[in-house]
Amino acid sequence: MSEYEAGVTAPPFHPWCRTTTVPYFEDNYGERAARGADGETYYVPSDMKYGDWKETFVDSNPAEAAAYKGTRNYAADKTIFDKYKAIYGKDFPNTVE
């Protein structure tokens, strides 16, 4: 909180930003809800990283992959990713995926 600065270290980071801040507890693991391309809710472990989720639930399922790439958020997230990669350079992840 000592470094809190909206748009830099705290949301909102961009227009239509859906980011939020939450407290972190070392032992707070459970499940998170996710929605598939069919609109059905499924649950993933709350400590699952994005890359693991994408590999497990999107890349292995052609219908999910097509739905994911067709979302407005994917295109917007890719644009924001490219912007921040340019700012942070080598200290930023190599891919939005």
Short mmCIF file of N, CA, C and O in Angstrom, two decimals:
data_model
loop_
_atom_site.label_atom_id
_atom_site.label_comp_id
_atom_site.label_asym_id
_atom_site.label_seq_id
_atom_site.Cartn_x
_atom_site.Cartn_y
_atom_site.Cartn_z
N MET A 1 0.82 -1.20 0.00
CA MET A 1 0.00 0.00 0.00
C MET A 1 0.87 1.26 0.00
O MET A 1 0.42 2.30 -0.43
N SER A 2 2.11 1.14 0.47
CA SER A 2 2.97 2.32 0.50
C SER A 2 3.32 2.80 -0.91
O SER A 2 3.69 3.96 -1.08
N GLU A 3 3.18 1.92 -1.91
CA GLU A 3 3.50 2.29 -3.30
C GLU A 3 2.24 2.41 -4.15
O GLU A 3 2.31 2.42 -5.38
N TYR A 4 1.07 2.52 -3.52
CA TYR A 4 -0.21 2.57 -4.23
C TYR A 4 -0.26 3.80 -5.13
O TYR A 4 -0.10 4.93 -4.67
N GLU A 5 -0.47 3.56 -6.42
CA GLU A 5 -0.65 4.66 -7.37
C GLU A 5 -1.58 4.15 -8.47
O GLU A 5 -1.21 3.26 -9.25
N ALA A 6 -2.79 4.70 -8.50
CA ALA A 6 -3.78 4.27 -9.49
C ALA A 6 -3.22 4.38 -10.89
O ALA A 6 -2.61 5.39 -11.26
N GLY A 7 -3.40 3.33 -11.67
CA GLY A 7 -2.92 3.31 -13.04
C GLY A 7 -1.48 2.87 -13.19
O GLY A 7 -1.02 2.60 -14.29
N VAL A 8 -0.76 2.80 -12.09
CA VAL A 8 0.65 2.38 -12.14
C VAL A 8 0.84 1.09 -11.34
O VAL A 8 1.30 0.09 -11.86
N THR A 9 0.51 1.13 -10.07
CA THR A 9 0.64 -0.05 -9.22
C THR A 9 -0.70 -0.60 -8.76
O THR A 9 -0.74 -1.61 -8.07
N ALA A 10 -1.78 0.08 -9.11
CA ALA A 10 -3.12 -0.34 -8.69
C ALA A 10 -4.13 0.00 -9.78
O ALA A 10 -3.89 0.90 -10.58
N PRO A 11 -5.24 -0.75 -9.85
CA PRO A 11 -6.25 -0.46 -10.87
C PRO A 11 -6.94 0.87 -10.64
O PRO A 11 -6.89 1.37 -9.53
N PRO A 12 -7.53 1.42 -11.70
CA PRO A 12 -7.66 0.87 -13.04
C PRO A 12 -6.39 1.09 -13.86
O PRO A 12 -5.75 2.14 -13.77
N PHE A 13 -6.03 0.10 -14.67
CA PHE A 13 -4.84 0.19 -15.50
C PHE A 13 -5.13 0.65 -16.92
O PHE A 13 -4.24 1.11 -17.62
N HIS A 14 -6.37 0.47 -17.37
CA HIS A 14 -6.75 0.85 -18.73
C HIS A 14 -8.26 1.01 -18.79
O HIS A 14 -8.96 0.59 -17.87
N PRO A 15 -8.79 1.60 -19.88
CA PRO A 15 -10.24 1.71 -20.00
C PRO A 15 -10.89 0.32 -19.93
O PRO A 15 -10.34 -0.65 -20.41
N TRP A 16 -12.02 0.23 -19.32
CA TRP A 16 -12.76 -1.01 -19.11
C TRP A 16 -11.98 -2.01 -18.25
O TRP A 16 -12.21 -3.20 -18.30
N CYS A 17 -11.07 -1.53 -17.45
CA CYS A 17 -10.25 -2.40 -16.59
C CYS A 17 -11.15 -3.14 -15.61
O CYS A 17 -11.98 -2.55 -14.94
N ARG A 18 -10.98 -4.46 -15.52
CA ARG A 18 -11.75 -5.29 -14.61
C ARG A 18 -10.91 -5.76 -13.43
O ARG A 18 -11.34 -6.57 -12.63
N THR A 19 -9.70 -5.24 -13.35
CA THR A 19 -8.79 -5.63 -12.27
C THR A 19 -9.29 -5.10 -10.94
O THR A 19 -9.87 -4.03 -10.87
N THR A 20 -9.04 -5.85 -9.90
CA THR A 20 -9.41 -5.42 -8.56
C THR A 20 -8.29 -5.81 -7.60
O THR A 20 -7.40 -6.58 -7.96
N THR A 21 -8.31 -5.27 -6.43
CA THR A 21 -7.33 -5.65 -5.42
C THR A 21 -8.04 -6.48 -4.35
O THR A 21 -9.21 -6.25 -4.05
N VAL A 22 -7.34 -7.45 -3.83
CA VAL A 22 -7.87 -8.33 -2.79
C VAL A 22 -6.74 -8.64 -1.81
O VAL A 22 -5.57 -8.60 -2.18
N PRO A 23 -7.08 -8.96 -0.59
CA PRO A 23 -6.03 -9.34 0.36
C PRO A 23 -5.46 -10.71 -0.03
O PRO A 23 -6.14 -11.52 -0.65
N TYR A 24 -4.21 -10.94 0.32
CA TYR A 24 -3.56 -12.21 0.04
C TYR A 24 -3.30 -12.94 1.36
O TYR A 24 -2.75 -12.36 2.29
N PHE A 25 -3.71 -14.18 1.41
CA PHE A 25 -3.45 -15.03 2.57
C PHE A 25 -2.71 -16.26 2.07
O PHE A 25 -3.18 -16.94 1.15
N GLU A 26 -1.59 -16.56 2.65
CA GLU A 26 -0.73 -17.67 2.22
C GLU A 26 -1.49 -18.99 2.09
O GLU A 26 -1.26 -19.76 1.19
N ASP A 27 -2.41 -19.26 3.00
CA ASP A 27 -3.08 -20.55 3.02
C ASP A 27 -4.52 -20.51 2.49
O ASP A 27 -5.30 -21.41 2.75
N ASN A 28 -4.86 -19.52 1.71
CA ASN A 28 -6.24 -19.34 1.25
C ASN A 28 -6.43 -19.97 -0.13
O ASN A 28 -6.54 -19.29 -1.13
N TYR A 29 -6.48 -21.30 -0.19
CA TYR A 29 -6.69 -21.99 -1.46
C TYR A 29 -8.02 -22.71 -1.45
O TYR A 29 -8.44 -23.26 -0.45
N GLY A 30 -8.66 -22.71 -2.57
CA GLY A 30 -9.94 -23.37 -2.72
C GLY A 30 -10.21 -23.53 -4.20
O GLY A 30 -9.36 -24.00 -4.94
N GLU A 31 -11.37 -23.07 -4.64
CA GLU A 31 -11.72 -23.14 -6.05
C GLU A 31 -12.26 -21.80 -6.53
O GLU A 31 -12.79 -21.03 -5.75
N ARG A 32 -12.11 -21.58 -7.83
CA ARG A 32 -12.67 -20.40 -8.50
C ARG A 32 -13.63 -20.88 -9.57
O ARG A 32 -13.41 -21.92 -10.18
N ALA A 33 -14.64 -20.11 -9.81
CA ALA A 33 -15.59 -20.43 -10.87
C ALA A 33 -15.07 -19.91 -12.20
O ALA A 33 -14.45 -18.85 -12.27
N ALA A 34 -15.31 -20.67 -13.26
CA ALA A 34 -14.98 -20.26 -14.63
C ALA A 34 -16.17 -20.66 -15.50
O ALA A 34 -16.98 -21.50 -15.12
N ARG A 35 -16.29 -20.05 -16.67
CA ARG A 35 -17.39 -20.36 -17.57
C ARG A 35 -16.83 -20.86 -18.89
O ARG A 35 -15.97 -20.23 -19.49
N GLY A 36 -17.32 -21.97 -19.35
CA GLY A 36 -16.89 -22.55 -20.61
C GLY A 36 -17.58 -21.91 -21.80
O GLY A 36 -18.51 -21.12 -21.65
N ALA A 37 -17.14 -22.27 -22.99
CA ALA A 37 -17.73 -21.73 -24.22
C ALA A 37 -19.20 -22.08 -24.33
O ALA A 37 -19.97 -21.35 -24.96
N ASP A 38 -19.60 -23.16 -23.68
CA ASP A 38 -21.01 -23.57 -23.70
C ASP A 38 -21.85 -22.82 -22.68
O ASP A 38 -23.05 -23.05 -22.55
N GLY A 39 -21.23 -21.91 -21.91
CA GLY A 39 -21.95 -21.13 -20.92
C GLY A 39 -22.06 -21.80 -19.57
O GLY A 39 -22.55 -21.20 -18.62
N GLU A 40 -21.60 -23.05 -19.47
CA GLU A 40 -21.67 -23.79 -18.22
C GLU A 40 -20.53 -23.39 -17.28
O GLU A 40 -19.42 -23.10 -17.72
N THR A 41 -20.81 -23.40 -16.00
CA THR A 41 -19.81 -23.07 -14.99
C THR A 41 -19.02 -24.32 -14.62
O THR A 41 -19.58 -25.40 -14.51
N TYR A 42 -17.71 -24.14 -14.50
CA TYR A 42 -16.87 -25.21 -13.97
C TYR A 42 -15.92 -24.57 -12.96
O TYR A 42 -15.83 -23.36 -12.86
N TYR A 43 -15.22 -25.38 -12.20
CA TYR A 43 -14.37 -24.86 -11.13
C TYR A 43 -12.93 -25.28 -11.33
O TYR A 43 -12.65 -26.39 -11.79
N VAL A 44 -12.03 -24.36 -11.01
CA VAL A 44 -10.59 -24.63 -11.11
C VAL A 44 -9.96 -24.30 -9.76
O VAL A 44 -10.48 -23.48 -9.00
N PRO A 45 -8.83 -24.93 -9.45
CA PRO A 45 -8.16 -24.61 -8.19
C PRO A 45 -7.78 -23.13 -8.15
O PRO A 45 -7.33 -22.57 -9.14
N SER A 46 -7.98 -22.49 -7.03
CA SER A 46 -7.72 -21.05 -6.94
C SER A 46 -6.24 -20.71 -7.05
O SER A 46 -5.90 -19.57 -7.34
N ASP A 47 -5.36 -21.69 -6.84
CA ASP A 47 -3.93 -21.40 -6.97
C ASP A 47 -3.40 -21.75 -8.36
O ASP A 47 -2.20 -21.66 -8.61
N MET A 48 -4.28 -22.10 -9.29
CA MET A 48 -3.86 -22.43 -10.65
C MET A 48 -3.43 -21.15 -11.37
O MET A 48 -4.13 -20.15 -11.36
N LYS A 49 -2.27 -21.20 -11.98
CA LYS A 49 -1.75 -20.06 -12.74
C LYS A 49 -2.48 -19.98 -14.09
O LYS A 49 -2.98 -20.97 -14.62
N TYR A 50 -2.49 -18.78 -14.68
CA TYR A 50 -3.18 -18.56 -15.95
C TYR A 50 -2.70 -19.52 -17.03
O TYR A 50 -3.51 -20.13 -17.73
N GLY A 51 -1.40 -19.66 -17.19
CA GLY A 51 -0.86 -20.54 -18.23
C GLY A 51 -1.31 -21.97 -18.06
O GLY A 51 -1.61 -22.66 -19.05
N ASP A 52 -1.37 -22.44 -16.82
CA ASP A 52 -1.84 -23.80 -16.55
C ASP A 52 -3.32 -23.94 -16.88
O ASP A 52 -3.75 -24.95 -17.45
N TRP A 53 -4.12 -22.93 -16.51
CA TRP A 53 -5.54 -22.95 -16.85
C TRP A 53 -5.73 -23.00 -18.36
O TRP A 53 -6.48 -23.82 -18.88
N LYS A 54 -5.02 -22.14 -19.08
CA LYS A 54 -5.18 -22.07 -20.53
C LYS A 54 -4.79 -23.38 -21.19
O LYS A 54 -5.48 -23.88 -22.06
N GLU A 55 -3.67 -23.95 -20.76
CA GLU A 55 -3.23 -25.23 -21.31
C GLU A 55 -4.24 -26.34 -21.03
O GLU A 55 -4.57 -27.14 -21.91
N THR A 56 -4.75 -26.38 -19.83
CA THR A 56 -5.66 -27.44 -19.41
C THR A 56 -7.06 -27.30 -20.00
O THR A 56 -7.65 -28.27 -20.48
N PHE A 57 -7.62 -26.10 -19.97
CA PHE A 57 -9.02 -25.91 -20.32
C PHE A 57 -9.27 -25.28 -21.69
O PHE A 57 -10.38 -25.37 -22.20
N VAL A 58 -8.28 -24.62 -22.27
CA VAL A 58 -8.50 -23.95 -23.55
C VAL A 58 -7.76 -24.66 -24.68
O VAL A 58 -8.36 -25.10 -25.65
N ASP A 59 -6.44 -24.79 -24.56
CA ASP A 59 -5.64 -25.35 -25.64
C ASP A 59 -6.01 -26.78 -26.00
O ASP A 59 -5.89 -27.19 -27.15
N SER A 60 -6.46 -27.54 -25.03
CA SER A 60 -6.80 -28.94 -25.27
C SER A 60 -8.23 -29.13 -25.80
O SER A 60 -8.63 -30.25 -26.07
N ASN A 61 -8.97 -28.03 -25.97
CA ASN A 61 -10.35 -28.13 -26.39
C ASN A 61 -10.61 -27.13 -27.53
O ASN A 61 -10.68 -25.93 -27.30
N PRO A 62 -10.73 -27.61 -28.77
CA PRO A 62 -10.91 -26.71 -29.92
C PRO A 62 -12.07 -25.72 -29.79
O PRO A 62 -11.94 -24.57 -30.18
N ALA A 63 -13.18 -26.14 -29.21
CA ALA A 63 -14.33 -25.24 -29.06
C ALA A 63 -13.99 -24.11 -28.09
O ALA A 63 -14.33 -22.95 -28.33
N GLU A 64 -13.31 -24.45 -26.99
CA GLU A 64 -12.91 -23.42 -26.02
C GLU A 64 -11.88 -22.48 -26.64
O GLU A 64 -11.92 -21.27 -26.44
N ALA A 65 -10.92 -23.03 -27.39
CA ALA A 65 -9.88 -22.20 -28.00
C ALA A 65 -10.49 -21.20 -28.98
O ALA A 65 -10.13 -20.02 -28.99
N ALA A 66 -11.44 -21.64 -29.79
CA ALA A 66 -12.10 -20.75 -30.74
C ALA A 66 -12.89 -19.67 -30.02
O ALA A 66 -12.85 -18.49 -30.40
N ALA A 67 -13.59 -20.05 -28.98
CA ALA A 67 -14.38 -19.07 -28.21
C ALA A 67 -13.47 -18.07 -27.53
O ALA A 67 -13.74 -16.87 -27.51
N TYR A 68 -12.35 -18.53 -26.98
CA TYR A 68 -11.40 -17.65 -26.29
C TYR A 68 -10.80 -16.63 -27.24
O TYR A 68 -10.79 -15.44 -26.96
N LYS A 69 -10.34 -17.06 -28.39
CA LYS A 69 -9.71 -16.14 -29.35
C LYS A 69 -10.72 -15.18 -29.96
O LYS A 69 -10.34 -14.13 -30.44
N GLY A 70 -12.01 -15.52 -29.92
CA GLY A 70 -13.03 -14.66 -30.50
C GLY A 70 -13.57 -13.61 -29.55
O GLY A 70 -14.42 -12.82 -29.93
N THR A 71 -13.08 -13.56 -28.33
CA THR A 71 -13.62 -12.60 -27.37
C THR A 71 -13.04 -11.21 -27.55
O THR A 71 -11.90 -11.05 -27.96
N ARG A 72 -13.83 -10.23 -27.21
CA ARG A 72 -13.37 -8.84 -27.25
C ARG A 72 -12.23 -8.66 -26.25
O ARG A 72 -11.27 -7.95 -26.50
N ASN A 73 -12.34 -9.33 -25.12
CA ASN A 73 -11.32 -9.18 -24.09
C ASN A 73 -9.96 -9.68 -24.55
O ASN A 73 -8.94 -9.14 -24.19
N TYR A 74 -9.93 -10.76 -25.36
CA TYR A 74 -8.65 -11.28 -25.84
C TYR A 74 -7.93 -10.21 -26.65
O TYR A 74 -6.75 -9.94 -26.43
N ALA A 75 -8.64 -9.57 -27.58
CA ALA A 75 -8.02 -8.54 -28.42
C ALA A 75 -7.58 -7.34 -27.58
O ALA A 75 -6.48 -6.82 -27.74
N ALA A 76 -8.43 -6.92 -26.65
CA ALA A 76 -8.09 -5.79 -25.79
C ALA A 76 -6.92 -6.14 -24.88
O ALA A 76 -6.00 -5.34 -24.70
N ASP A 77 -6.93 -7.34 -24.32
CA ASP A 77 -5.85 -7.75 -23.44
C ASP A 77 -4.53 -7.84 -24.20
O ASP A 77 -3.48 -7.49 -23.68
N LYS A 78 -4.57 -8.30 -25.43
CA LYS A 78 -3.36 -8.39 -26.25
C LYS A 78 -2.81 -6.99 -26.51
O LYS A 78 -1.59 -6.77 -26.42
N THR A 79 -3.67 -6.03 -26.79
CA THR A 79 -3.23 -4.65 -27.02
C THR A 79 -2.57 -4.08 -25.78
O THR A 79 -1.49 -3.48 -25.84
N ILE A 80 -3.20 -4.27 -24.63
CA ILE A 80 -2.64 -3.77 -23.37
C ILE A 80 -1.34 -4.49 -23.05
O ILE A 80 -0.37 -3.88 -22.61
N PHE A 81 -1.29 -5.80 -23.30
CA PHE A 81 -0.07 -6.57 -23.06
C PHE A 81 1.09 -5.98 -23.87
O PHE A 81 2.19 -5.76 -23.34
N ASP A 82 0.86 -5.72 -25.15
CA ASP A 82 1.91 -5.17 -26.00
C ASP A 82 2.38 -3.80 -25.50
O ASP A 82 3.57 -3.50 -25.52
N LYS A 83 1.46 -2.99 -25.02
CA LYS A 83 1.80 -1.68 -24.49
C LYS A 83 2.71 -1.81 -23.26
O LYS A 83 3.75 -1.17 -23.18
N TYR A 84 2.31 -2.66 -22.33
CA TYR A 84 3.11 -2.81 -21.11
C TYR A 84 4.44 -3.51 -21.39
O TYR A 84 5.44 -3.23 -20.74
N LYS A 85 4.48 -4.42 -22.34
CA LYS A 85 5.74 -5.07 -22.71
C LYS A 85 6.73 -4.03 -23.22
O LYS A 85 7.92 -4.09 -22.89
N ALA A 86 6.23 -3.08 -24.01
CA ALA A 86 7.10 -2.01 -24.50
C ALA A 86 7.64 -1.16 -23.36
O ALA A 86 8.79 -0.72 -23.38
N ILE A 87 6.84 -0.96 -22.34
CA ILE A 87 7.26 -0.14 -21.20
C ILE A 87 8.26 -0.89 -20.33
O ILE A 87 9.30 -0.35 -19.96
N TYR A 88 7.97 -2.16 -20.00
CA TYR A 88 8.79 -2.90 -19.04
C TYR A 88 9.92 -3.70 -19.68
O TYR A 88 10.80 -4.18 -18.98
N GLY A 89 9.88 -3.88 -20.99
CA GLY A 89 10.96 -4.57 -21.69
C GLY A 89 11.20 -5.98 -21.21
O GLY A 89 10.28 -6.78 -21.04
N LYS A 90 12.45 -6.31 -20.94
CA LYS A 90 12.85 -7.68 -20.62
C LYS A 90 12.29 -8.18 -19.29
O LYS A 90 12.30 -9.37 -19.04
N ASP A 91 11.80 -7.28 -18.45
CA ASP A 91 11.25 -7.69 -17.16
C ASP A 91 9.79 -8.13 -17.25
O ASP A 91 9.17 -8.46 -16.25
N PHE A 92 9.23 -8.14 -18.46
CA PHE A 92 7.82 -8.50 -18.65
C PHE A 92 7.74 -9.89 -19.26
O PHE A 92 8.64 -10.31 -19.98
N PRO A 93 6.66 -10.66 -19.01
CA PRO A 93 6.53 -12.00 -19.62
C PRO A 93 6.59 -11.91 -21.14
O PRO A 93 6.30 -10.88 -21.73
N ASN A 94 6.96 -13.00 -21.76
CA ASN A 94 7.13 -13.01 -23.22
C ASN A 94 5.83 -13.08 -24.02
O ASN A 94 5.84 -12.78 -25.19
N THR A 95 4.75 -13.49 -23.41
CA THR A 95 3.52 -13.67 -24.16
C THR A 95 2.29 -13.40 -23.30
O THR A 95 2.35 -13.58 -22.08
N VAL A 96 1.22 -12.98 -23.95
CA VAL A 96 -0.04 -12.80 -23.26
C VAL A 96 -0.66 -14.15 -22.95
O VAL A 96 -1.49 -14.30 -22.11
N GLU A 97 -0.24 -15.17 -23.69
CA GLU A 97 -0.79 -16.51 -23.50
C GLU A 97 0.04 -17.23 -22.49
O GLU A 97 -0.23 -18.18 -21.91
#
